[in-house]
Amino acid sequence: MSSEHTDEAAGSVDFIREKINADNATGKFGGRVQTRFPPEPNGYLHIGHAKSICLNFGIAADYDGVCKLRFDDTNPEAEDQDFVDGIIEDVAWLGFAPDEVVYASDYFDQLYAWAESLIERGLAYVDDQDAETISANRGGFTTPGVDSPWRDRTPEENLALFRGMRDGEFADGEKVLRAKIDMNHENMQMRDPVLYRIRRAHHHRTGDQWIIYPTYDWAHGQSDAIEAVTHSICTLEFDTHRPLYDWCLEHLDLPHETPEQTEFARLNLTHTVTSKRKLKQLVDDGVMSGWDDALMPTLRGVRRRGYPAAAIRAFMDHIGVAKTNSTHDIELLESFIRTELNATALRRMAVLRPLKLIITNWPDGEVDLREAINNPEDDSAGVRQVPFGGALWIEEDDFRLDPPPKYYRLTPGREVRLRAGYFVTATDAATDADGNVTEVYCTYDPATAGGQAPDGRKVKSTIHWVSAAHAIDATVNLYNRLFTDPHPGSGGSDPFDSLNPEAREAVAAKLEPALGDVAPGQVVQFERLGYFAADLDDARVFHRTVGLRDEWANIQKRRQNS
RNA sequence: UGGCCGGUAGUUCAAUUGGCAGAACGCCUGAUUUUGGUUCAGGAGGUCGCAGGUUCGAUCCCUGCCCGGCCAGCCA
């Protein structure tokens, strides 16, 4: 069986695995473990779903069990095949292989048959009240509900009516099938919940075969039971549905042991939203170019953005699972992204805000090839040649006419290292009418080729550069927090009020020639700047995955605050 | 307003029948470094939601209260 989560550190497993261990100890499911990941195909998966995916597939792997991907497609109105295909893709991208891809709609026949059996047992009835009336008669938290006038129809009458619903004898919304439980139950879910409704909508899989569709409550537990799921793991908001989940299964003849539902807290992240509804709105409103916009917290979005699947998995492993409502700092996720990318990403040089640096004593027209290390964390990544000349692009930020305290970079009279190149000393700078630096002049020391002085003298900093004569032009998309509020929508506010107007910025960057060569989606480190992903479709576009930790930024922030 | 679920460093999670409150990320200091990155060493940071009670001893057990989340769709 497994190592990582079961025996490694007894007592440090999460409460769900603890429960599974307990079930295995009593032989409740004969030692069998089966889970499922059950998305509704009405949108694409987001980072919050990744927690559930890792949990369900992770548990199955840990216990040598089974985990299927099941589409909860009981509401045809919002669902479609594109979402199904996208979700299958996303799960695979995250690194999981479902034992099988199944659909709640596969079980429509069985679900229907079970509904008839419930009717025969006098436990369900057809209600003629309309939706508003049903809602009004449900009562409130402190007031009892009111029985429907149709609650006591005979099984025969109910059966005939239910078949009529199925056969198209009634209009949409004219009748529903309800469980007959208790209109006075303290749990609102138990006040005769709706089991079937009439909806003349085209279903992405069953087409027009059905005009009645089961509700979540009538479909979910039964689907679990049909598939022989043992541990049905869902999010906290289904907690009040658990008695209903159990009630349904209790009154049917099941092919397997009764599955048990366990709820855990969904993943929230600061400065973003993990709600399909809100993400859909961002797409519909045109704030995002699509579900796969690199700013979207969707799996497709973060993939375009360059988040490695392995880093997401490591993050999910780290945060664990509990019942405490929680919002993780998005910085924690980013630290996992950096850890993964630091080990794997090739280093390259790119200048995001180019400033011309002229080496005044460089031999006219000469081009030098400098050897640069591809990844200091990984010797096997090798080296590359980078062309060097008398005119270079350097980062605007790397030169100051008037350096603030603790500024180590280029400034008149100071010597710095050009990475893998030479030591240079700034001599002068040209400025425009507003005093902005337009060009910097320097001299280089030919004896420092490769970046080291034979006399052993040191420099305080190393800066990156790109040869002006060889630079590739590219668009680099910089991203900031999607929402300025760490908790968008907190305190009853409209989450969209805190949409960050500066969430994206595109700059015209200069890249070293080797960057002409990256594969679509490949993530590289632009030295001293961060990790950047080549766009999936356009080789001349890069997306900032995440910046490097930036101590200089911290120093400046501190100075500002003091 | 009733019920259910929660409340432990800034954040998220740990703490094996009641026994000196820990980790990760973030922050700070130092070392290393041809990335102000990485790595390494150290540091600051807690009224265990509050108040009572039981006990030699309570984050843990009991009672009351406070705060947060969820539930009154023919969404899932």
XYZ file of C-alpha atoms in Angstrom, chain A:
562
model
C 0.000 0.000 0.000
C 1.102 3.522 0.266
C 3.956 5.036 2.060
C 3.690 8.732 1.959
C 0.390 9.400 3.606
C -0.395 6.287 5.525
C 2.550 4.990 7.432
C 5.220 7.643 7.188
C 4.099 9.681 10.136
C 1.096 8.155 11.767
C -0.956 10.936 13.269
C 0.060 13.463 10.664
C -2.342 12.263 8.009
C -5.306 14.463 7.189
C -8.709 13.732 8.685
C -10.013 12.110 5.523
C -7.183 9.610 5.284
C -7.584 9.051 8.996
C -11.174 8.108 8.356
C -10.185 5.805 5.515
C -7.628 4.157 7.758
C -10.329 3.648 10.353
C -12.684 2.159 7.753
C -9.953 -0.140 6.563
C -9.258 -1.184 10.124
C -12.878 -2.239 10.634
C -13.078 -3.729 7.161
C -16.028 -1.505 6.336
C -15.470 -1.609 2.591
C -13.396 -4.752 2.607
C -10.301 -2.584 2.443
C -11.391 -1.150 -0.877
C -10.939 2.574 -1.565
C -12.661 4.329 -4.428
C -13.124 8.041 -4.982
C -14.228 10.232 -7.841
C -13.764 13.735 -9.136
C -17.208 14.989 -10.156
C -17.166 18.342 -11.993
C -20.172 19.770 -13.768
C -19.218 20.534 -17.380
C -20.555 24.073 -17.277
C -17.186 25.832 -17.264
C -13.499 25.112 -17.110
C -11.606 23.948 -14.049
C -9.843 26.455 -11.804
C -7.046 26.239 -9.279
C -9.564 25.446 -6.548
C -10.591 22.293 -8.379
C -6.960 21.243 -8.420
C -7.187 20.689 -4.669
C -10.096 18.323 -5.112
C -8.395 16.568 -8.023
C -5.180 16.053 -6.071
C -7.148 14.858 -3.070
C -9.335 12.358 -4.886
C -6.739 10.985 -7.266
C -4.082 11.191 -4.574
C -6.097 9.094 -2.160
C -6.811 6.491 -4.800
C -3.097 6.276 -5.556
C -2.154 6.086 -1.883
C -4.490 3.206 -1.190
C -4.171 1.337 -4.456
C -7.713 2.355 -5.139
C -9.756 3.621 -8.027
C -10.654 7.178 -8.984
C -12.901 7.995 -11.887
C -13.581 11.304 -13.517
C -17.338 11.690 -13.460
C -19.192 14.497 -15.141
C -22.126 15.623 -13.064
C -24.201 16.472 -16.111
C -27.727 16.584 -14.756
C -28.545 20.123 -15.828
C -28.349 20.351 -19.618
C -28.919 24.083 -19.776
C -25.404 25.215 -18.920
C -23.417 22.180 -19.921
C -21.664 21.319 -23.142
C -19.152 19.108 -24.821
C -16.395 21.743 -25.062
C -16.271 21.900 -21.283
C -16.150 18.111 -21.082
C -13.205 17.995 -23.471
C -11.452 20.838 -21.690
C -11.860 19.264 -18.278
C -10.500 15.923 -19.486
C -7.497 17.784 -20.858
C -6.960 19.762 -17.680
C -7.038 16.722 -15.418
C -4.480 15.003 -17.635
C -2.313 18.120 -17.677
C -2.333 18.238 -13.891
C -0.840 14.772 -14.029
C -3.688 12.392 -13.263
C -5.095 9.512 -15.250
C -8.699 8.645 -14.385
C -9.426 4.959 -14.194
C -12.430 5.777 -16.327
C -14.334 8.782 -17.612
C -18.006 8.439 -16.780
C -21.131 10.568 -16.750
C -24.068 10.891 -14.407
C -26.109 10.868 -17.612
C -24.936 7.279 -18.159
C -27.212 6.436 -15.253
C -30.386 8.251 -16.304
C -32.216 4.948 -16.865
C -31.281 3.553 -13.479
C -31.981 6.863 -11.743
C -35.408 6.911 -13.328
C -36.122 3.327 -12.303
C -35.083 4.111 -8.746
C -37.409 7.102 -8.723
C -40.297 4.812 -9.655
C -39.355 2.438 -6.885
C -39.335 5.306 -4.437
C -42.802 6.281 -5.596
C -43.977 2.713 -5.164
C -42.758 2.769 -1.601
C -44.779 5.911 -0.986
C -41.642 7.995 -0.520
C -42.010 10.383 -3.439
C -44.836 12.315 -5.006
C -45.601 14.491 -7.978
C -46.248 18.078 -6.985
C -48.275 20.480 -9.133
C -47.196 23.613 -7.273
C -45.046 26.056 -9.180
C -41.537 26.967 -8.136
C -42.503 30.109 -6.222
C -45.173 28.321 -4.267
C -42.864 25.473 -3.388
C -40.307 27.970 -2.196
C -42.826 29.917 -0.156
C -44.205 26.757 1.414
C -40.795 25.492 2.369
C -40.919 27.759 5.408
C -37.930 29.345 7.068
C -35.282 28.430 9.582
C -37.623 29.130 12.433
C -40.939 28.465 10.738
C -42.202 25.065 9.624
C -43.004 24.337 6.004
C -46.475 23.728 4.668
C -47.417 20.381 3.161
C -48.241 20.462 -0.511
C -51.902 19.775 -1.267
C -50.615 17.035 -3.609
C -48.467 15.366 -0.983
C -50.843 12.488 -0.344
C -51.473 11.249 -3.845
C -51.466 7.479 -4.096
C -48.455 5.646 -5.489
C -50.522 4.653 -8.516
C -51.513 8.217 -9.251
C -47.934 9.418 -8.709
C -46.561 6.739 -10.969
C -48.941 7.673 -13.768
C -48.167 11.353 -13.351
C -44.400 10.766 -13.229
C -44.566 8.726 -16.414
C -46.591 11.539 -17.911
C -43.792 13.943 -16.977
C -41.301 11.706 -18.713
C -43.520 11.290 -21.781
C -44.023 14.981 -22.387
C -47.585 15.379 -21.196
C -46.743 18.473 -19.169
C -45.051 21.772 -19.778
C -41.668 22.676 -18.324
C -42.050 23.588 -14.674
C -45.637 22.370 -14.486
C -44.833 19.442 -12.219
C -41.907 18.099 -10.224
C -41.175 14.891 -8.407
C -40.435 15.419 -4.722
C -39.170 13.188 -1.970
C -41.702 12.749 0.820
C -39.666 13.336 3.924
C -40.666 16.024 6.407
C -41.841 19.567 5.742
C -41.008 20.389 9.333
C -37.442 19.148 9.309
C -34.890 21.457 10.902
C -32.623 20.781 7.931
C -34.127 22.644 5.009
C -32.670 20.100 2.579
C -34.985 17.502 4.046
C -38.211 19.485 3.457
C -39.361 17.370 0.522
C -36.540 18.161 -1.885
C -37.153 18.153 -5.622
C -35.865 15.020 -7.324
C -36.918 15.532 -10.933
C -37.859 18.544 -12.998
C -39.135 18.950 -16.543
C -36.703 20.722 -18.852
C -37.021 20.576 -22.587
C -33.335 21.238 -23.190
C -30.876 19.496 -25.439
C -28.396 17.456 -23.429
C -24.838 17.273 -24.698
C -24.840 13.490 -24.422
C -28.383 12.180 -24.275
C -29.659 14.676 -26.830
C -33.432 14.941 -26.737
C -34.009 11.524 -25.263
C -35.100 12.943 -21.929
C -37.163 15.919 -20.978
C -36.984 15.256 -17.264
C -33.690 15.514 -15.449
C -32.710 14.420 -11.945
C -31.434 17.025 -9.513
C -27.998 16.849 -7.944
C -29.414 15.303 -4.795
C -31.096 12.483 -6.647
C -28.135 11.816 -8.908
C -24.990 12.193 -6.903
C -25.145 9.579 -4.177
C -26.707 7.068 -6.534
C -23.968 7.632 -9.085
C -21.465 6.993 -6.324
C -23.304 3.821 -5.391
C -23.501 2.566 -8.976
C -19.783 3.031 -9.426
C -18.980 1.444 -6.054
C -17.419 4.599 -4.696
C -16.482 4.142 -1.051
C -15.489 7.657 -0.032
C -17.390 10.476 -1.649
C -15.420 13.609 -0.940
C -17.027 16.978 -1.498
C -16.820 20.544 -0.326
C -18.197 22.003 2.881
C -21.342 23.510 1.411
C -22.727 20.008 0.839
C -22.553 19.305 4.511
C -26.278 19.940 4.983
C -26.979 17.631 2.072
C -25.373 14.646 3.746
C -28.545 13.517 5.569
C -30.353 13.640 2.232
C -27.509 11.790 0.522
C -27.881 9.067 3.133
C -31.670 9.115 2.997
C -31.754 8.478 -0.734
C -29.368 5.571 -0.547
C -31.113 4.092 2.447
C -34.327 3.645 0.503
C -32.914 1.932 -2.551
C -31.597 -1.505 -3.296
C -27.957 -0.783 -3.936
C -25.517 -2.915 -5.893
C -22.656 -2.131 -3.498
C -21.902 -0.995 0.036
C -23.314 2.431 0.779
C -20.739 5.133 0.053
C -20.075 7.737 2.687
C -19.792 11.448 2.072
C -17.081 13.523 3.708
C -16.763 17.271 3.354
C -13.592 19.346 3.272
C -12.863 23.037 2.878
C -12.420 24.231 -0.669
C -9.352 26.196 -1.652
C -9.471 29.966 -1.654
C -6.567 32.162 -2.674
C -5.931 35.794 -1.882
C -6.308 38.384 -4.623
C -8.352 36.109 -6.816
C -11.667 34.299 -7.068
C -12.210 30.579 -7.312
C -15.787 30.518 -8.426
C -16.844 29.309 -11.838
C -19.675 31.793 -11.864
C -17.431 34.783 -11.272
C -14.798 33.561 -13.700
C -17.459 33.114 -16.340
C -18.535 36.684 -15.749
C -14.970 37.908 -16.311
C -14.945 36.098 -19.629
C -18.443 37.242 -20.617
C -17.672 40.837 -19.697
C -14.573 40.787 -21.853
C -12.282 41.536 -18.942
C -10.503 38.331 -19.939
C -9.730 37.183 -23.445
C -11.101 33.759 -22.566
C -11.005 30.964 -20.017
C -7.383 30.452 -21.009
C -6.282 34.044 -20.478
C -2.940 33.935 -18.676
C -4.440 36.056 -15.900
C -7.217 33.579 -15.207
C -6.876 31.298 -12.169
C -8.214 28.519 -14.370
C -6.041 25.513 -15.030
C -5.888 26.572 -18.675
C -4.948 30.074 -17.584
C -2.149 29.107 -15.246
C -0.878 26.661 -17.830
C -0.530 29.484 -20.351
C 1.012 31.554 -17.612
C 3.646 28.869 -17.060
C 2.719 27.282 -13.732
C 4.209 23.775 -13.751
C 1.710 21.059 -12.872
C 4.265 19.544 -10.497
C 4.420 22.782 -8.516
C 0.644 22.892 -8.192
C 0.635 19.332 -6.941
C 3.373 20.079 -4.416
C 1.427 23.085 -3.190
C -1.749 21.051 -2.721
C 0.215 18.456 -0.836
C 1.649 21.097 1.416
C -1.574 22.886 2.347
C -3.234 19.661 3.340
C -6.932 19.225 3.870
C -9.140 20.281 6.743
C -12.604 21.586 7.496
C -11.467 25.063 8.406
C -12.572 27.664 5.909
C -9.328 29.034 4.682
C -7.793 31.443 2.253
C -4.235 30.756 1.280
C -1.851 33.515 0.469
C -1.238 33.380 -3.264
C 2.400 34.071 -2.434
C 2.629 30.608 -0.960
C 1.542 29.098 -4.267
C 4.063 31.315 -6.037
C 6.846 30.152 -3.781
C 6.123 26.594 -4.924
C 6.178 27.757 -8.537
C 9.596 29.328 -7.965
C 10.996 26.285 -6.230
C 10.062 24.062 -9.137
C 11.166 26.485 -11.829
C 14.436 27.338 -10.108
C 15.450 23.724 -10.473
C 14.243 23.219 -14.024
C 14.121 26.468 -16.005
C 16.878 27.444 -18.423
C 18.463 30.858 -17.741
C 18.336 33.449 -20.469
C 18.864 37.186 -20.701
C 16.109 39.585 -21.649
C 15.741 43.304 -21.149
C 12.242 44.446 -20.340
C 12.736 48.212 -20.233
C 15.640 48.771 -22.579
C 18.242 51.473 -22.093
C 21.132 51.746 -24.561
C 24.623 51.192 -23.184
C 27.502 52.245 -25.433
C 30.972 50.870 -24.757
C 33.177 53.697 -25.969
C 36.419 51.743 -26.082
C 34.968 48.669 -27.813
C 36.703 47.860 -31.131
C 34.433 49.165 -33.848
C 32.120 46.572 -35.350
C 33.598 43.651 -33.448
C 31.334 40.892 -32.144
C 32.446 38.623 -29.343
C 30.760 35.307 -28.409
C 30.432 34.887 -24.668
C 29.767 31.530 -23.034
C 26.935 31.541 -20.505
C 25.687 28.875 -18.120
C 22.197 27.568 -18.871
C 21.235 26.621 -15.349
C 23.515 26.908 -12.342
C 21.235 24.468 -10.494
C 21.681 21.819 -13.157
C 25.065 21.167 -14.764
C 23.540 18.897 -17.369
C 21.759 21.924 -18.868
C 25.127 22.981 -20.334
C 26.177 26.313 -21.755
C 25.361 28.556 -24.711
C 27.053 31.290 -26.705
C 25.757 34.831 -26.420
C 26.854 37.535 -28.859
C 28.378 40.622 -27.278
C 29.110 43.968 -28.978
C 29.773 47.644 -28.420
C 26.107 48.575 -28.165
C 23.982 46.773 -25.614
C 20.548 46.974 -24.087
C 20.489 47.065 -20.323
C 17.626 47.462 -17.894
C 16.533 51.029 -17.223
C 16.553 50.200 -13.528
C 20.178 49.148 -13.648
C 21.504 52.661 -14.158
C 21.015 55.729 -11.987
C 22.519 59.114 -12.446
C 21.741 59.771 -8.834
C 21.875 56.484 -6.932
C 19.806 56.053 -3.773
C 21.420 54.482 -0.698
C 22.358 50.820 -1.070
C 22.061 50.975 -4.840
C 24.755 48.644 -6.157
C 24.183 48.896 -9.878
C 25.620 51.117 -12.592
C 26.162 54.768 -11.855
C 28.784 57.170 -13.167
C 32.231 56.149 -11.963
C 31.134 52.710 -10.747
C 32.260 49.383 -12.158
C 29.834 46.466 -12.496
C 29.905 43.105 -14.209
C 27.923 42.372 -17.334
C 26.895 38.809 -16.735
C 29.206 36.357 -18.549
C 30.727 39.391 -20.286
C 33.111 42.047 -18.996
C 33.498 44.567 -16.224
C 32.344 47.989 -17.369
C 32.623 51.410 -15.739
C 30.028 54.054 -16.491
C 31.534 57.308 -17.619
C 28.662 59.458 -18.727
C 25.036 59.528 -19.808
C 22.919 61.457 -22.265
C 19.596 62.877 -21.127
C 16.602 64.367 -22.862
C 14.975 67.721 -22.181
C 13.109 66.257 -19.175
C 16.284 64.893 -17.663
C 15.482 61.269 -18.516
C 18.512 59.158 -19.292
C 18.482 58.177 -22.961
C 21.885 56.581 -23.348
C 24.697 55.492 -21.075
C 28.384 55.488 -21.915
C 30.978 53.258 -20.382
C 34.369 51.690 -20.890
C 35.139 48.017 -20.564
C 38.223 46.228 -19.277
C 39.347 43.660 -21.878
C 41.163 41.726 -19.156
C 37.855 40.849 -17.481
C 36.505 38.662 -20.285
C 34.146 36.077 -18.820
C 33.410 38.330 -15.881
C 36.429 37.986 -13.657
C 39.310 40.374 -12.980
C 42.808 38.869 -13.040
C 43.855 41.262 -10.291
C 41.093 39.895 -8.095
C 39.141 43.118 -7.745
C 35.460 42.695 -7.012
C 32.351 44.439 -8.191
C 29.226 44.952 -6.151
C 26.768 43.785 -8.752
C 26.184 41.863 -11.935
C 23.649 43.054 -14.469
C 22.141 41.398 -17.527
C 22.271 42.683 -21.081
C 21.384 41.931 -24.693
C 23.480 42.860 -27.709
C 21.612 45.581 -29.595
C 22.742 44.209 -32.946
C 21.405 40.738 -32.195
C 18.350 41.415 -30.051
C 15.033 39.783 -30.819
C 12.009 41.986 -30.322
C 9.208 40.477 -28.322
C 6.150 41.416 -26.338
C 6.357 40.485 -22.700
C 3.173 40.461 -20.642
C 3.666 41.383 -17.034
C 0.951 40.402 -14.606
C 0.001 41.702 -11.229
C -2.697 40.685 -8.787
C -6.052 40.195 -10.468
C -7.822 41.888 -7.572
C -6.312 44.551 -5.348
C -8.372 43.341 -2.387
C -6.798 40.241 -0.856
C -10.316 38.996 -0.212
C -12.423 40.187 -3.149
C -16.036 40.542 -2.156
C -15.330 40.422 1.565
C -17.706 42.285 3.814
C -20.454 41.981 1.260
C -18.709 44.196 -1.289
C -18.839 43.558 -5.012
C -15.718 41.559 -5.810
C -15.439 43.211 -9.192
C -15.029 46.604 -7.551
C -11.514 45.612 -6.625
C -10.499 44.338 -10.058
C -6.952 45.581 -10.507
C -6.795 48.002 -13.456
C -3.063 47.431 -13.529
C -3.264 43.667 -13.544
C -1.609 43.482 -16.930
C 1.022 45.459 -18.701
C 2.702 44.651 -21.999
C 6.245 45.805 -22.656
C 8.394 45.751 -25.784
C 11.386 43.722 -24.715
C 14.784 42.839 -26.176
C 15.735 39.170 -26.021
C 19.012 37.345 -26.497
C 19.095 35.243 -29.691
C 18.750 31.885 -27.931
C 15.251 32.941 -26.941
C 14.241 32.663 -30.584
C 14.355 28.971 -29.996
C 12.023 28.119 -27.148
C 9.182 25.675 -27.511
C 5.601 26.905 -27.124
C 4.736 26.936 -23.442
C 8.337 26.511 -22.331
C 9.209 28.417 -19.186
C 12.630 30.047 -18.872
C 14.165 32.312 -16.311
C 14.982 35.799 -17.531
C 17.960 36.325 -15.273
C 17.380 38.672 -12.375
C 13.769 39.210 -13.430
C 11.668 36.133 -13.087
C 10.207 33.164 -14.905
C 8.540 33.667 -18.246
C 6.501 31.321 -20.373
C 6.592 31.359 -24.144
C 3.047 31.789 -25.378
C 1.333 28.658 -26.639
C 0.428 30.270 -29.947
C 2.781 33.181 -30.576
C 6.544 32.692 -30.271
C 7.110 36.437 -29.971
C 5.007 36.699 -26.823
C 6.051 35.794 -23.297
C 4.060 35.778 -20.084
C 5.549 36.485 -16.718
C 4.841 33.376 -14.681
C 6.182 34.824 -11.453
C 8.946 37.228 -10.528
C 12.077 36.323 -8.632
C 12.257 37.227 -4.981
C 13.440 40.793 -5.044
C 15.365 42.095 -2.083
C 15.996 45.438 -3.734
C 12.251 45.948 -3.981
C 11.954 45.177 -0.254
C 14.669 47.686 0.575
C 12.882 50.372 -1.391
C 9.541 49.510 0.158
C 11.026 49.765 3.622
C 12.581 53.143 2.842
C 9.250 54.358 1.585
C 7.438 53.242 4.708
C 9.912 54.773 7.097
